[in-house]
JSON list of C-alpha atoms in Angstrom, two decimals:
[
{"chain": "T", "resi": 132, "resn": "UNK", "atom": "CA", "xyz": [10.02, -10.88, -28.72]},
{"chain": "T", "resi": 133, "resn": "UNK", "atom": "CA", "xyz": [6.92, -10.45, -30.58]},
{"chain": "T", "resi": 134, "resn": "UNK", "atom": "CA", "xyz": [7.36, -11.17, -34.42]},
{"chain": "T", "resi": 135, "resn": "UNK", "atom": "CA", "xyz": [5.03, -9.72, -36.87]},
{"chain": "T", "resi": 136, "resn": "UNK", "atom": "CA", "xyz": [3.51, -11.90, -39.74]},
{"chain": "T", "resi": 137, "resn": "UNK", "atom": "CA", "xyz": [4.81, -11.13, -43.30]},
{"chain": "T", "resi": 138, "resn": "UNK", "atom": "CA", "xyz": [1.46, -9.90, -44.26]},
{"chain": "T", "resi": 139, "resn": "UNK", "atom": "CA", "xyz": [1.28, -7.31, -41.35]},
{"chain": "T", "resi": 140, "resn": "UNK", "atom": "CA", "xyz": [2.13, -3.81, -41.90]},
{"chain": "T", "resi": 141, "resn": "UNK", "atom": "CA", "xyz": [2.22, -3.08, -38.26]},
{"chain": "T", "resi": 142, "resn": "UNK", "atom": "CA", "xyz": [2.26, -5.00, -35.16]},
{"chain": "T", "resi": 143, "resn": "UNK", "atom": "CA", "xyz": [1.84, -5.01, -31.31]},
{"chain": "T", "resi": 144, "resn": "UNK", "atom": "CA", "xyz": [0.11, -6.19, -28.14]},
{"chain": "T", "resi": 145, "resn": "UNK", "atom": "CA", "xyz": [-2.38, -5.44, -25.62]},
{"chain": "T", "resi": 146, "resn": "UNK", "atom": "CA", "xyz": [-2.24, -6.42, -21.74]},
{"chain": "T", "resi": 147, "resn": "UNK", "atom": "CA", "xyz": [-4.69, -5.72, -19.23]},
{"chain": "T", "resi": 148, "resn": "UNK", "atom": "CA", "xyz": [-3.42, -4.38, -16.10]},
{"chain": "T", "resi": 149, "resn": "UNK", "atom": "CA", "xyz": [-6.78, -4.31, -13.85]},
{"chain": "T", "resi": 150, "resn": "UNK", "atom": "CA", "xyz": [-9.67, -5.25, -16.32]},
{"chain": "T", "resi": 151, "resn": "UNK", "atom": "CA", "xyz": [-10.23, -1.75, -16.91]},
{"chain": "T", "resi": 152, "resn": "UNK", "atom": "CA", "xyz": [-6.56, -0.52, -17.24]},
{"chain": "T", "resi": 153, "resn": "UNK", "atom": "CA", "xyz": [-4.57, -1.49, -20.39]},
{"chain": "T", "resi": 154, "resn": "UNK", "atom": "CA", "xyz": [-0.90, -1.17, -21.63]},
{"chain": "T", "resi": 155, "resn": "UNK", "atom": "CA", "xyz": [0.35, -2.23, -24.70]},
{"chain": "T", "resi": 156, "resn": "UNK", "atom": "CA", "xyz": [2.72, -1.31, -27.94]},
{"chain": "T", "resi": 157, "resn": "UNK", "atom": "CA", "xyz": [2.27, -0.60, -31.48]},
{"chain": "T", "resi": 158, "resn": "UNK", "atom": "CA", "xyz": [4.74, -0.29, -34.04]},
{"chain": "T", "resi": 159, "resn": "UNK", "atom": "CA", "xyz": [5.05, -0.37, -37.85]},
{"chain": "T", "resi": 160, "resn": "UNK", "atom": "CA", "xyz": [6.82, -2.97, -39.37]},
{"chain": "T", "resi": 161, "resn": "UNK", "atom": "CA", "xyz": [10.79, -2.02, -40.14]},
{"chain": "T", "resi": 162, "resn": "UNK", "atom": "CA", "xyz": [10.03, 1.95, -39.07]},
{"chain": "T", "resi": 163, "resn": "UNK", "atom": "CA", "xyz": [10.48, 4.21, -36.32]},
{"chain": "T", "resi": 164, "resn": "UNK", "atom": "CA", "xyz": [7.23, 6.18, -37.18]},
{"chain": "T", "resi": 165, "resn": "UNK", "atom": "CA", "xyz": [5.15, 6.66, -33.97]},
{"chain": "T", "resi": 166, "resn": "UNK", "atom": "CA", "xyz": [1.95, 4.91, -34.19]},
{"chain": "T", "resi": 167, "resn": "UNK", "atom": "CA", "xyz": [-1.76, 5.80, -32.98]},
{"chain": "T", "resi": 168, "resn": "UNK", "atom": "CA", "xyz": [-3.86, 3.54, -31.35]},
{"chain": "T", "resi": 169, "resn": "UNK", "atom": "CA", "xyz": [-8.06, 3.49, -32.03]},
{"chain": "T", "resi": 170, "resn": "UNK", "atom": "CA", "xyz": [-10.06, 2.11, -29.02]},
{"chain": "T", "resi": 171, "resn": "UNK", "atom": "CA", "xyz": [-13.22, 0.75, -30.02]},
{"chain": "T", "resi": 172, "resn": "UNK", "atom": "CA", "xyz": [-16.13, -0.41, -27.53]},
{"chain": "T", "resi": 173, "resn": "UNK", "atom": "CA", "xyz": [-18.69, -2.54, -29.23]},
{"chain": "T", "resi": 174, "resn": "UNK", "atom": "CA", "xyz": [-17.39, -1.38, -32.85]},
{"chain": "T", "resi": 175, "resn": "UNK", "atom": "CA", "xyz": [-17.65, 2.46, -31.68]},
{"chain": "T", "resi": 176, "resn": "UNK", "atom": "CA", "xyz": [-14.50, 4.69, -31.69]},
{"chain": "T", "resi": 177, "resn": "UNK", "atom": "CA", "xyz": [-14.21, 6.01, -28.30]},
{"chain": "T", "resi": 178, "resn": "UNK", "atom": "CA", "xyz": [-10.80, 7.02, -27.85]},
{"chain": "T", "resi": 179, "resn": "UNK", "atom": "CA", "xyz": [-7.19, 7.47, -29.90]},
{"chain": "T", "resi": 180, "resn": "UNK", "atom": "CA", "xyz": [-3.59, 7.38, -28.10]},
{"chain": "T", "resi": 181, "resn": "UNK", "atom": "CA", "xyz": [-0.33, 7.75, -29.39]},
{"chain": "T", "resi": 182, "resn": "UNK", "atom": "CA", "xyz": [2.26, 4.56, -28.93]},
{"chain": "T", "resi": 183, "resn": "UNK", "atom": "CA", "xyz": [4.93, 6.83, -27.94]},
{"chain": "T", "resi": 184, "resn": "UNK", "atom": "CA", "xyz": [5.65, 5.95, -24.29]},
{"chain": "T", "resi": 185, "resn": "UNK", "atom": "CA", "xyz": [8.55, 3.68, -22.91]},
{"chain": "T", "resi": 186, "resn": "UNK", "atom": "CA", "xyz": [6.90, 1.27, -20.51]},
{"chain": "T", "resi": 187, "resn": "UNK", "atom": "CA", "xyz": [9.54, -0.87, -18.60]},
{"chain": "T", "resi": 188, "resn": "UNK", "atom": "CA", "xyz": [7.28, -3.84, -18.21]},
{"chain": "T", "resi": 189, "resn": "UNK", "atom": "CA", "xyz": [6.61, -4.01, -22.20]},
{"chain": "T", "resi": 190, "resn": "UNK", "atom": "CA", "xyz": [10.12, -3.34, -22.81]},
{"chain": "T", "resi": 191, "resn": "UNK", "atom": "CA", "xyz": [11.24, -6.08, -20.85]},
{"chain": "T", "resi": 192, "resn": "UNK", "atom": "CA", "xyz": [8.68, -8.52, -22.12]},
{"chain": "T", "resi": 193, "resn": "UNK", "atom": "CA", "xyz": [9.01, -7.85, -25.79]},
{"chain": "T", "resi": 194, "resn": "UNK", "atom": "CA", "xyz": [12.63, -6.56, -26.15]},
{"chain": "T", "resi": 195, "resn": "UNK", "atom": "CA", "xyz": [11.13, -3.25, -27.60]},
{"chain": "T", "resi": 196, "resn": "UNK", "atom": "CA", "xyz": [12.45, 0.09, -27.00]},
{"chain": "T", "resi": 197, "resn": "UNK", "atom": "CA", "xyz": [9.50, 2.88, -26.90]},
{"chain": "T", "resi": 198, "resn": "UNK", "atom": "CA", "xyz": [6.37, 2.52, -28.68]},
{"chain": "T", "resi": 199, "resn": "UNK", "atom": "CA", "xyz": [4.24, 1.69, -25.65]},
{"chain": "T", "resi": 200, "resn": "UNK", "atom": "CA", "xyz": [0.80, 3.15, -24.61]},
{"chain": "T", "resi": 201, "resn": "UNK", "atom": "CA", "xyz": [-1.49, 3.10, -21.60]},
{"chain": "T", "resi": 202, "resn": "UNK", "atom": "CA", "xyz": [-5.00, 3.43, -21.43]},
{"chain": "T", "resi": 203, "resn": "UNK", "atom": "CA", "xyz": [-7.63, 3.72, -18.64]},
{"chain": "T", "resi": 204, "resn": "UNK", "atom": "CA", "xyz": [-11.39, 3.05, -19.62]},
{"chain": "T", "resi": 205, "resn": "UNK", "atom": "CA", "xyz": [-13.34, 6.24, -18.83]},
{"chain": "T", "resi": 206, "resn": "UNK", "atom": "CA", "xyz": [-15.77, 6.00, -15.79]},
{"chain": "T", "resi": 207, "resn": "UNK", "atom": "CA", "xyz": [-18.99, 6.21, -17.79]},
{"chain": "T", "resi": 208, "resn": "UNK", "atom": "CA", "xyz": [-18.25, 2.82, -19.64]},
{"chain": "T", "resi": 209, "resn": "UNK", "atom": "CA", "xyz": [-17.19, 0.72, -16.55]},
{"chain": "T", "resi": 210, "resn": "UNK", "atom": "CA", "xyz": [-19.97, -1.97, -15.50]},
{"chain": "T", "resi": 211, "resn": "UNK", "atom": "CA", "xyz": [-21.27, -1.90, -18.90]},
{"chain": "T", "resi": 212, "resn": "UNK", "atom": "CA", "xyz": [-21.39, -5.39, -20.98]},
{"chain": "T", "resi": 213, "resn": "UNK", "atom": "CA", "xyz": [-19.05, -5.09, -24.03]},
{"chain": "T", "resi": 214, "resn": "UNK", "atom": "CA", "xyz": [-16.33, -5.73, -26.26]},
{"chain": "T", "resi": 215, "resn": "UNK", "atom": "CA", "xyz": [-13.21, -3.37, -26.45]},
{"chain": "T", "resi": 216, "resn": "UNK", "atom": "CA", "xyz": [-10.67, -3.69, -29.33]},
{"chain": "T", "resi": 217, "resn": "UNK", "atom": "CA", "xyz": [-7.54, -1.71, -29.96]},
{"chain": "T", "resi": 218, "resn": "UNK", "atom": "CA", "xyz": [-6.48, -1.40, -33.68]},
{"chain": "T", "resi": 219, "resn": "UNK", "atom": "CA", "xyz": [-3.74, 0.41, -35.39]},
{"chain": "T", "resi": 220, "resn": "UNK", "atom": "CA", "xyz": [-5.20, 3.88, -36.43]},
{"chain": "T", "resi": 221, "resn": "UNK", "atom": "CA", "xyz": [-3.95, 3.41, -40.08]},
{"chain": "T", "resi": 222, "resn": "UNK", "atom": "CA", "xyz": [-3.79, -0.07, -41.05]},
{"chain": "T", "resi": 223, "resn": "UNK", "atom": "CA", "xyz": [-7.06, -1.11, -38.78]},
{"chain": "T", "resi": 224, "resn": "UNK", "atom": "CA", "xyz": [-4.90, -4.20, -37.45]},
{"chain": "T", "resi": 225, "resn": "UNK", "atom": "CA", "xyz": [-5.66, -5.75, -34.33]},
{"chain": "T", "resi": 226, "resn": "UNK", "atom": "CA", "xyz": [-3.04, -5.56, -31.37]},
{"chain": "T", "resi": 227, "resn": "UNK", "atom": "CA", "xyz": [-2.32, -9.11, -30.40]},
{"chain": "T", "resi": 228, "resn": "UNK", "atom": "CA", "xyz": [-4.98, -9.72, -27.47]},
{"chain": "T", "resi": 229, "resn": "UNK", "atom": "CA", "xyz": [-7.55, -7.76, -28.90]},
{"chain": "T", "resi": 230, "resn": "UNK", "atom": "CA", "xyz": [-10.63, -7.58, -28.80]},
{"chain": "T", "resi": 231, "resn": "UNK", "atom": "CA", "xyz": [-10.87, -8.29, -25.23]},
{"chain": "T", "resi": 232, "resn": "UNK", "atom": "CA", "xyz": [-14.10, -8.79, -23.35]},
{"chain": "T", "resi": 233, "resn": "UNK", "atom": "CA", "xyz": [-14.94, -6.32, -20.35]},
{"chain": "T", "resi": 234, "resn": "UNK", "atom": "CA", "xyz": [-16.57, -7.28, -17.25]},
{"chain": "T", "resi": 235, "resn": "UNK", "atom": "CA", "xyz": [-19.80, -6.03, -16.27]},
{"chain": "T", "resi": 236, "resn": "UNK", "atom": "CA", "xyz": [-21.94, -5.61, -12.96]},
{"chain": "T", "resi": 237, "resn": "UNK", "atom": "CA", "xyz": [-23.05, -9.33, -13.36]},
{"chain": "T", "resi": 238, "resn": "UNK", "atom": "CA", "xyz": [-19.43, -10.45, -12.14]},
{"chain": "T", "resi": 239, "resn": "UNK", "atom": "CA", "xyz": [-19.32, -11.46, -8.45]},
{"chain": "T", "resi": 240, "resn": "UNK", "atom": "CA", "xyz": [-15.99, -9.54, -7.99]},
{"chain": "T", "resi": 241, "resn": "UNK", "atom": "CA", "xyz": [-16.84, -6.48, -9.91]},
{"chain": "T", "resi": 242, "resn": "UNK", "atom": "CA", "xyz": [-16.95, -4.29, -6.89]},
{"chain": "T", "resi": 243, "resn": "UNK", "atom": "CA", "xyz": [-13.80, -5.24, -5.77]},
{"chain": "T", "resi": 244, "resn": "UNK", "atom": "CA", "xyz": [-12.17, -5.20, -9.43]},
{"chain": "T", "resi": 245, "resn": "UNK", "atom": "CA", "xyz": [-13.68, -1.29, -9.76]},
{"chain": "T", "resi": 246, "resn": "UNK", "atom": "CA", "xyz": [-12.57, -0.48, -6.30]},
{"chain": "T", "resi": 247, "resn": "UNK", "atom": "CA", "xyz": [-9.06, -1.41, -7.17]},
{"chain": "T", "resi": 248, "resn": "UNK", "atom": "CA", "xyz": [-9.21, 0.28, -10.70]},
{"chain": "T", "resi": 249, "resn": "UNK", "atom": "CA", "xyz": [-10.31, 3.33, -8.44]},
{"chain": "T", "resi": 250, "resn": "UNK", "atom": "CA", "xyz": [-7.25, 2.88, -5.87]},
{"chain": "T", "resi": 251, "resn": "UNK", "atom": "CA", "xyz": [-4.61, 2.56, -8.88]},
{"chain": "T", "resi": 252, "resn": "UNK", "atom": "CA", "xyz": [-5.86, 5.97, -10.18]},
{"chain": "T", "resi": 253, "resn": "UNK", "atom": "CA", "xyz": [-5.46, 8.12, -7.50]},
{"chain": "T", "resi": 254, "resn": "UNK", "atom": "CA", "xyz": [-2.93, 10.89, -7.42]},
{"chain": "T", "resi": 255, "resn": "UNK", "atom": "CA", "xyz": [-2.01, 13.99, -5.71]},
{"chain": "T", "resi": 256, "resn": "UNK", "atom": "CA", "xyz": [-4.91, 16.20, -7.12]},
{"chain": "T", "resi": 257, "resn": "UNK", "atom": "CA", "xyz": [-7.33, 13.30, -5.84]},
{"chain": "T", "resi": 258, "resn": "UNK", "atom": "CA", "xyz": [-6.14, 13.82, -2.05]},
{"chain": "T", "resi": 259, "resn": "UNK", "atom": "CA", "xyz": [-8.93, 15.03, 0.25]},
{"chain": "T", "resi": 260, "resn": "UNK", "atom": "CA", "xyz": [-8.64, 15.68, 3.89]},
{"chain": "T", "resi": 261, "resn": "UNK", "atom": "CA", "xyz": [-11.96, 14.02, 5.25]},
{"chain": "T", "resi": 262, "resn": "UNK", "atom": "CA", "xyz": [-11.94, 11.59, 7.84]},
{"chain": "T", "resi": 263, "resn": "UNK", "atom": "CA", "xyz": [-14.38, 10.60, 10.74]},
{"chain": "T", "resi": 264, "resn": "UNK", "atom": "CA", "xyz": [-12.84, 10.43, 14.16]},
{"chain": "T", "resi": 265, "resn": "UNK", "atom": "CA", "xyz": [-13.48, 7.53, 16.59]},
{"chain": "T", "resi": 266, "resn": "UNK", "atom": "CA", "xyz": [-14.03, 5.04, 13.61]},
{"chain": "T", "resi": 267, "resn": "UNK", "atom": "CA", "xyz": [-11.97, 2.06, 13.18]},
{"chain": "T", "resi": 268, "resn": "UNK", "atom": "CA", "xyz": [-12.09, 0.54, 9.67]},
{"chain": "T", "resi": 269, "resn": "UNK", "atom": "CA", "xyz": [-11.13, -3.00, 8.10]},
{"chain": "T", "resi": 270, "resn": "UNK", "atom": "CA", "xyz": [-12.06, -4.60, 4.68]},
{"chain": "T", "resi": 271, "resn": "UNK", "atom": "CA", "xyz": [-13.84, -7.87, 4.91]},
{"chain": "T", "resi": 272, "resn": "UNK", "atom": "CA", "xyz": [-11.65, -9.58, 1.95]},
{"chain": "T", "resi": 273, "resn": "UNK", "atom": "CA", "xyz": [-11.97, -13.43, 2.09]},
{"chain": "T", "resi": 274, "resn": "UNK", "atom": "CA", "xyz": [-8.54, -13.76, 3.68]},
{"chain": "T", "resi": 275, "resn": "UNK", "atom": "CA", "xyz": [-9.53, -11.59, 6.37]},
{"chain": "T", "resi": 276, "resn": "UNK", "atom": "CA", "xyz": [-12.71, -13.51, 7.05]},
{"chain": "T", "resi": 277, "resn": "UNK", "atom": "CA", "xyz": [-10.92, -16.87, 6.95]},
{"chain": "T", "resi": 278, "resn": "UNK", "atom": "CA", "xyz": [-8.01, -15.63, 9.51]},
{"chain": "T", "resi": 279, "resn": "UNK", "atom": "CA", "xyz": [-9.87, -16.54, 12.85]},
{"chain": "T", "resi": 280, "resn": "UNK", "atom": "CA", "xyz": [-6.66, -14.56, 14.34]},
{"chain": "T", "resi": 281, "resn": "UNK", "atom": "CA", "xyz": [-7.62, -11.53, 12.80]},
{"chain": "T", "resi": 282, "resn": "UNK", "atom": "CA", "xyz": [-10.98, -11.62, 13.50]},
{"chain": "T", "resi": 283, "resn": "UNK", "atom": "CA", "xyz": [-10.32, -12.39, 17.01]},
{"chain": "T", "resi": 284, "resn": "UNK", "atom": "CA", "xyz": [-8.55, -9.18, 17.10]},
{"chain": "T", "resi": 285, "resn": "UNK", "atom": "CA", "xyz": [-11.74, -7.20, 15.45]},
{"chain": "T", "resi": 286, "resn": "UNK", "atom": "CA", "xyz": [-13.93, -8.50, 18.47]},
{"chain": "T", "resi": 287, "resn": "UNK", "atom": "CA", "xyz": [-11.26, -7.68, 21.08]},
{"chain": "T", "resi": 288, "resn": "UNK", "atom": "CA", "xyz": [-11.47, -4.04, 19.47]},
{"chain": "T", "resi": 289, "resn": "UNK", "atom": "CA", "xyz": [-14.80, -4.08, 19.27]},
{"chain": "T", "resi": 290, "resn": "UNK", "atom": "CA", "xyz": [-15.10, -4.48, 23.54]},
{"chain": "T", "resi": 291, "resn": "UNK", "atom": "CA", "xyz": [-12.37, -2.30, 24.42]},
{"chain": "T", "resi": 292, "resn": "UNK", "atom": "CA", "xyz": [-13.59, 0.62, 22.28]},
{"chain": "T", "resi": 293, "resn": "UNK", "atom": "CA", "xyz": [-16.92, 0.32, 22.79]},
{"chain": "T", "resi": 294, "resn": "UNK", "atom": "CA", "xyz": [-17.79, 3.84, 22.11]},
{"chain": "T", "resi": 295, "resn": "UNK", "atom": "CA", "xyz": [-16.11, 3.60, 18.74]},
{"chain": "T", "resi": 296, "resn": "UNK", "atom": "CA", "xyz": [-17.95, 2.83, 15.47]},
{"chain": "T", "resi": 297, "resn": "UNK", "atom": "CA", "xyz": [-16.15, -0.48, 13.53]},
{"chain": "T", "resi": 298, "resn": "UNK", "atom": "CA", "xyz": [-16.58, -0.44, 9.80]},
{"chain": "T", "resi": 299, "resn": "UNK", "atom": "CA", "xyz": [-16.48, -3.69, 7.98]},
{"chain": "T", "resi": 300, "resn": "UNK", "atom": "CA", "xyz": [-16.24, -2.73, 4.41]},
{"chain": "T", "resi": 301, "resn": "UNK", "atom": "CA", "xyz": [-17.35, -5.67, 1.88]},
{"chain": "T", "resi": 302, "resn": "UNK", "atom": "CA", "xyz": [-17.46, -6.16, -1.93]},
{"chain": "T", "resi": 303, "resn": "UNK", "atom": "CA", "xyz": [-20.13, -8.42, -2.29]},
{"chain": "T", "resi": 304, "resn": "UNK", "atom": "CA", "xyz": [-23.10, -9.92, -0.32]},
{"chain": "T", "resi": 305, "resn": "UNK", "atom": "CA", "xyz": [-21.38, -13.18, 0.36]},
{"chain": "T", "resi": 306, "resn": "UNK", "atom": "CA", "xyz": [-18.86, -11.50, 2.30]},
{"chain": "T", "resi": 307, "resn": "UNK", "atom": "CA", "xyz": [-21.49, -9.12, 4.21]},
{"chain": "T", "resi": 308, "resn": "UNK", "atom": "CA", "xyz": [-23.31, -12.32, 5.30]},
{"chain": "T", "resi": 309, "resn": "UNK", "atom": "CA", "xyz": [-20.12, -14.13, 6.32]},
{"chain": "T", "resi": 310, "resn": "UNK", "atom": "CA", "xyz": [-19.19, -11.01, 8.29]},
{"chain": "T", "resi": 311, "resn": "UNK", "atom": "CA", "xyz": [-22.24, -10.45, 9.80]},
{"chain": "T", "resi": 312, "resn": "UNK", "atom": "CA", "xyz": [-22.59, -14.31, 10.82]},
{"chain": "T", "resi": 313, "resn": "UNK", "atom": "CA", "xyz": [-19.01, -14.19, 12.57]},
{"chain": "T", "resi": 314, "resn": "UNK", "atom": "CA", "xyz": [-19.58, -10.66, 14.25]},
{"chain": "T", "resi": 315, "resn": "UNK", "atom": "CA", "xyz": [-23.08, -10.91, 15.20]},
{"chain": "T", "resi": 316, "resn": "UNK", "atom": "CA", "xyz": [-22.34, -10.53, 19.05]},
{"chain": "T", "resi": 317, "resn": "UNK", "atom": "CA", "xyz": [-20.54, -7.29, 18.76]},
{"chain": "T", "resi": 318, "resn": "UNK", "atom": "CA", "xyz": [-22.86, -4.32, 19.07]},
{"chain": "T", "resi": 319, "resn": "UNK", "atom": "CA", "xyz": [-20.99, -1.45, 17.40]},
{"chain": "T", "resi": 320, "resn": "UNK", "atom": "CA", "xyz": [-20.07, -3.06, 13.85]},
{"chain": "T", "resi": 321, "resn": "UNK", "atom": "CA", "xyz": [-21.43, -1.29, 10.44]},
{"chain": "T", "resi": 322, "resn": "UNK", "atom": "CA", "xyz": [-21.35, -3.27, 7.48]},
{"chain": "T", "resi": 323, "resn": "UNK", "atom": "CA", "xyz": [-20.66, -1.14, 4.27]},
{"chain": "T", "resi": 324, "resn": "UNK", "atom": "CA", "xyz": [-20.75, -2.11, 0.72]},
{"chain": "T", "resi": 325, "resn": "UNK", "atom": "CA", "xyz": [-17.07, -0.85, -0.72]},
{"chain": "T", "resi": 326, "resn": "UNK", "atom": "CA", "xyz": [-17.24, 0.97, -4.05]},
{"chain": "T", "resi": 327, "resn": "UNK", "atom": "CA", "xyz": [-14.64, 3.38, -4.12]},
{"chain": "T", "resi": 328, "resn": "UNK", "atom": "CA", "xyz": [-11.34, 4.88, -1.92]},
{"chain": "T", "resi": 329, "resn": "UNK", "atom": "CA", "xyz": [-13.18, 7.98, -0.98]},
{"chain": "T", "resi": 330, "resn": "UNK", "atom": "CA", "xyz": [-15.86, 6.09, 0.52]},
{"chain": "T", "resi": 331, "resn": "UNK", "atom": "CA", "xyz": [-13.22, 4.46, 2.81]},
{"chain": "T", "resi": 332, "resn": "UNK", "atom": "CA", "xyz": [-11.25, 7.45, 3.60]},
{"chain": "T", "resi": 333, "resn": "UNK", "atom": "CA", "xyz": [-14.29, 9.65, 4.63]},
{"chain": "T", "resi": 334, "resn": "UNK", "atom": "CA", "xyz": [-15.25, 7.33, 6.92]},
{"chain": "T", "resi": 335, "resn": "UNK", "atom": "CA", "xyz": [-11.97, 6.05, 8.72]},
{"chain": "T", "resi": 336, "resn": "UNK", "atom": "CA", "xyz": [-9.64, 7.25, 11.75]},
{"chain": "T", "resi": 337, "resn": "UNK", "atom": "CA", "xyz": [-7.96, 3.63, 12.20]},
{"chain": "T", "resi": 338, "resn": "UNK", "atom": "CA", "xyz": [-7.54, 1.43, 9.04]},
{"chain": "T", "resi": 339, "resn": "UNK", "atom": "CA", "xyz": [-6.57, -1.96, 10.44]},
{"chain": "T", "resi": 340, "resn": "UNK", "atom": "CA", "xyz": [-4.99, -4.52, 7.80]},
{"chain": "T", "resi": 341, "resn": "UNK", "atom": "CA", "xyz": [-3.71, -7.74, 8.06]},
{"chain": "T", "resi": 342, "resn": "UNK", "atom": "CA", "xyz": [-0.08, -9.24, 8.20]},
{"chain": "T", "resi": 343, "resn": "UNK", "atom": "CA", "xyz": [-0.99, -11.37, 5.47]},
{"chain": "T", "resi": 344, "resn": "UNK", "atom": "CA", "xyz": [-3.28, -8.81, 3.38]},
{"chain": "T", "resi": 345, "resn": "UNK", "atom": "CA", "xyz": [-3.51, -9.29, -0.28]},
{"chain": "T", "resi": 346, "resn": "UNK", "atom": "CA", "xyz": [-2.22, -6.65, -2.69]},
{"chain": "T", "resi": 347, "resn": "UNK", "atom": "CA", "xyz": [-5.43, -4.58, -2.59]},
{"chain": "T", "resi": 348, "resn": "UNK", "atom": "CA", "xyz": [-5.09, -3.73, 1.15]},
{"chain": "T", "resi": 349, "resn": "UNK", "atom": "CA", "xyz": [-1.38, -3.12, 0.74]},
{"chain": "T", "resi": 350, "resn": "UNK", "atom": "CA", "xyz": [-1.97, -0.40, -2.29]},
{"chain": "T", "resi": 351, "resn": "UNK", "atom": "CA", "xyz": [-4.80, 1.18, 0.41]},
{"chain": "T", "resi": 352, "resn": "UNK", "atom": "CA", "xyz": [-2.22, 0.63, 3.24]},
{"chain": "T", "resi": 353, "resn": "UNK", "atom": "CA", "xyz": [0.27, 3.21, 1.05]},
{"chain": "T", "resi": 354, "resn": "UNK", "atom": "CA", "xyz": [-1.88, 5.62, -0.04]},
{"chain": "T", "resi": 355, "resn": "UNK", "atom": "CA", "xyz": [-3.42, 6.30, 3.62]},
{"chain": "T", "resi": 356, "resn": "UNK", "atom": "CA", "xyz": [0.35, 6.29, 4.92]},
{"chain": "T", "resi": 357, "resn": "UNK", "atom": "CA", "xyz": [1.63, 8.81, 2.54]},
{"chain": "T", "resi": 358, "resn": "UNK", "atom": "CA", "xyz": [-1.26, 10.82, 1.78]},
{"chain": "T", "resi": 359, "resn": "UNK", "atom": "CA", "xyz": [-3.53, 11.32, 4.59]},
{"chain": "T", "resi": 360, "resn": "UNK", "atom": "CA", "xyz": [-2.05, 12.21, 7.72]},
{"chain": "T", "resi": 361, "resn": "UNK", "atom": "CA", "xyz": [-5.26, 12.43, 10.03]},
{"chain": "T", "resi": 362, "resn": "UNK", "atom": "CA", "xyz": [-5.78, 8.55, 9.38]},
{"chain": "T", "resi": 363, "resn": "UNK", "atom": "CA", "xyz": [-3.86, 5.90, 11.29]},
{"chain": "T", "resi": 364, "resn": "UNK", "atom": "CA", "xyz": [-2.65, 2.63, 9.53]},
{"chain": "T", "resi": 365, "resn": "UNK", "atom": "CA", "xyz": [-2.63, -0.10, 12.12]},
{"chain": "T", "resi": 366, "resn": "UNK", "atom": "CA", "xyz": [-1.09, -3.80, 10.97]},
{"chain": "T", "resi": 367, "resn": "UNK", "atom": "CA", "xyz": [-2.14, -6.79, 12.89]},
{"chain": "T", "resi": 368, "resn": "UNK", "atom": "CA", "xyz": [0.50, -9.17, 13.50]},
{"chain": "T", "resi": 369, "resn": "UNK", "atom": "CA", "xyz": [-0.57, -12.20, 14.88]},
{"chain": "T", "resi": 370, "resn": "UNK", "atom": "CA", "xyz": [2.26, -13.13, 16.93]},
{"chain": "T", "resi": 371, "resn": "UNK", "atom": "CA", "xyz": [2.05, -9.84, 18.71]},
{"chain": "T", "resi": 372, "resn": "UNK", "atom": "CA", "xyz": [-0.17, -10.63, 21.61]},
{"chain": "T", "resi": 373, "resn": "UNK", "atom": "CA", "xyz": [-0.09, -7.47, 23.26]},
{"chain": "T", "resi": 374, "resn": "UNK", "atom": "CA", "xyz": [-0.79, -5.50, 20.14]},
{"chain": "T", "resi": 375, "resn": "UNK", "atom": "CA", "xyz": [-3.49, -2.91, 20.40]},
{"chain": "T", "resi": 376, "resn": "UNK", "atom": "CA", "xyz": [-4.15, 0.55, 18.74]},
{"chain": "T", "resi": 377, "resn": "UNK", "atom": "CA", "xyz": [-2.20, 2.23, 21.77]},
{"chain": "T", "resi": 378, "resn": "UNK", "atom": "CA", "xyz": [0.92, 1.02, 20.19]},
{"chain": "T", "resi": 379, "resn": "UNK", "atom": "CA", "xyz": [0.12, 3.43, 17.28]},
{"chain": "T", "resi": 380, "resn": "UNK", "atom": "CA", "xyz": [-1.79, 6.31, 18.57]},
{"chain": "T", "resi": 381, "resn": "UNK", "atom": "CA", "xyz": [-3.51, 7.37, 21.88]},
{"chain": "T", "resi": 382, "resn": "UNK", "atom": "CA", "xyz": [-7.32, 7.00, 21.49]}
]
């Protein structure tokens, strides 16, 4: 529970969901009146939201019912260096954890974080039917690169399906250099910097992901599985020795 200070007229808290996505609550002391929250970027007002939502995560943490809000930073601001602030519209009091320093393109994990942000925003109206036949894709995350068994499987696919194009998506130059070094003897590999989910979807027929996949791969798997019927999701399981794409589809 968050207890307001004696001098506060309103109080609340800010949580970051994914660097560019925020949730929180804002409440007037001893009142059920719905509050508005102003959002500032570098001290310039860019938006105002109502704190009128029931958010289970916020309610569980702070033992409060209602008064929640959600906010996704507009895409035009993503990548800019800046400070974002959340204040009560009337009293101009900061919420706890505000202001917050945004990451920009100089951060080595920026592409991956931005990609996750776009994944979390996908909904039914964004669904497209594009895909590319005879393509196999995977994301060269650090976890996948360091998994020798998974890498061996990718090499095996490269040999067995030489007429297929294999897309090794990566988020930064370090991942690119590592995966190029590891797969240098494979002839049908393309190395693509991954910026958004549509880029992956439009260049994939078979999406390969690791059994020990991080959360970002789990989200991609669920989106492809339930929304994109032309794209097959293939989970690699290290102890399944005869595991091939043919276990899933005829190609």
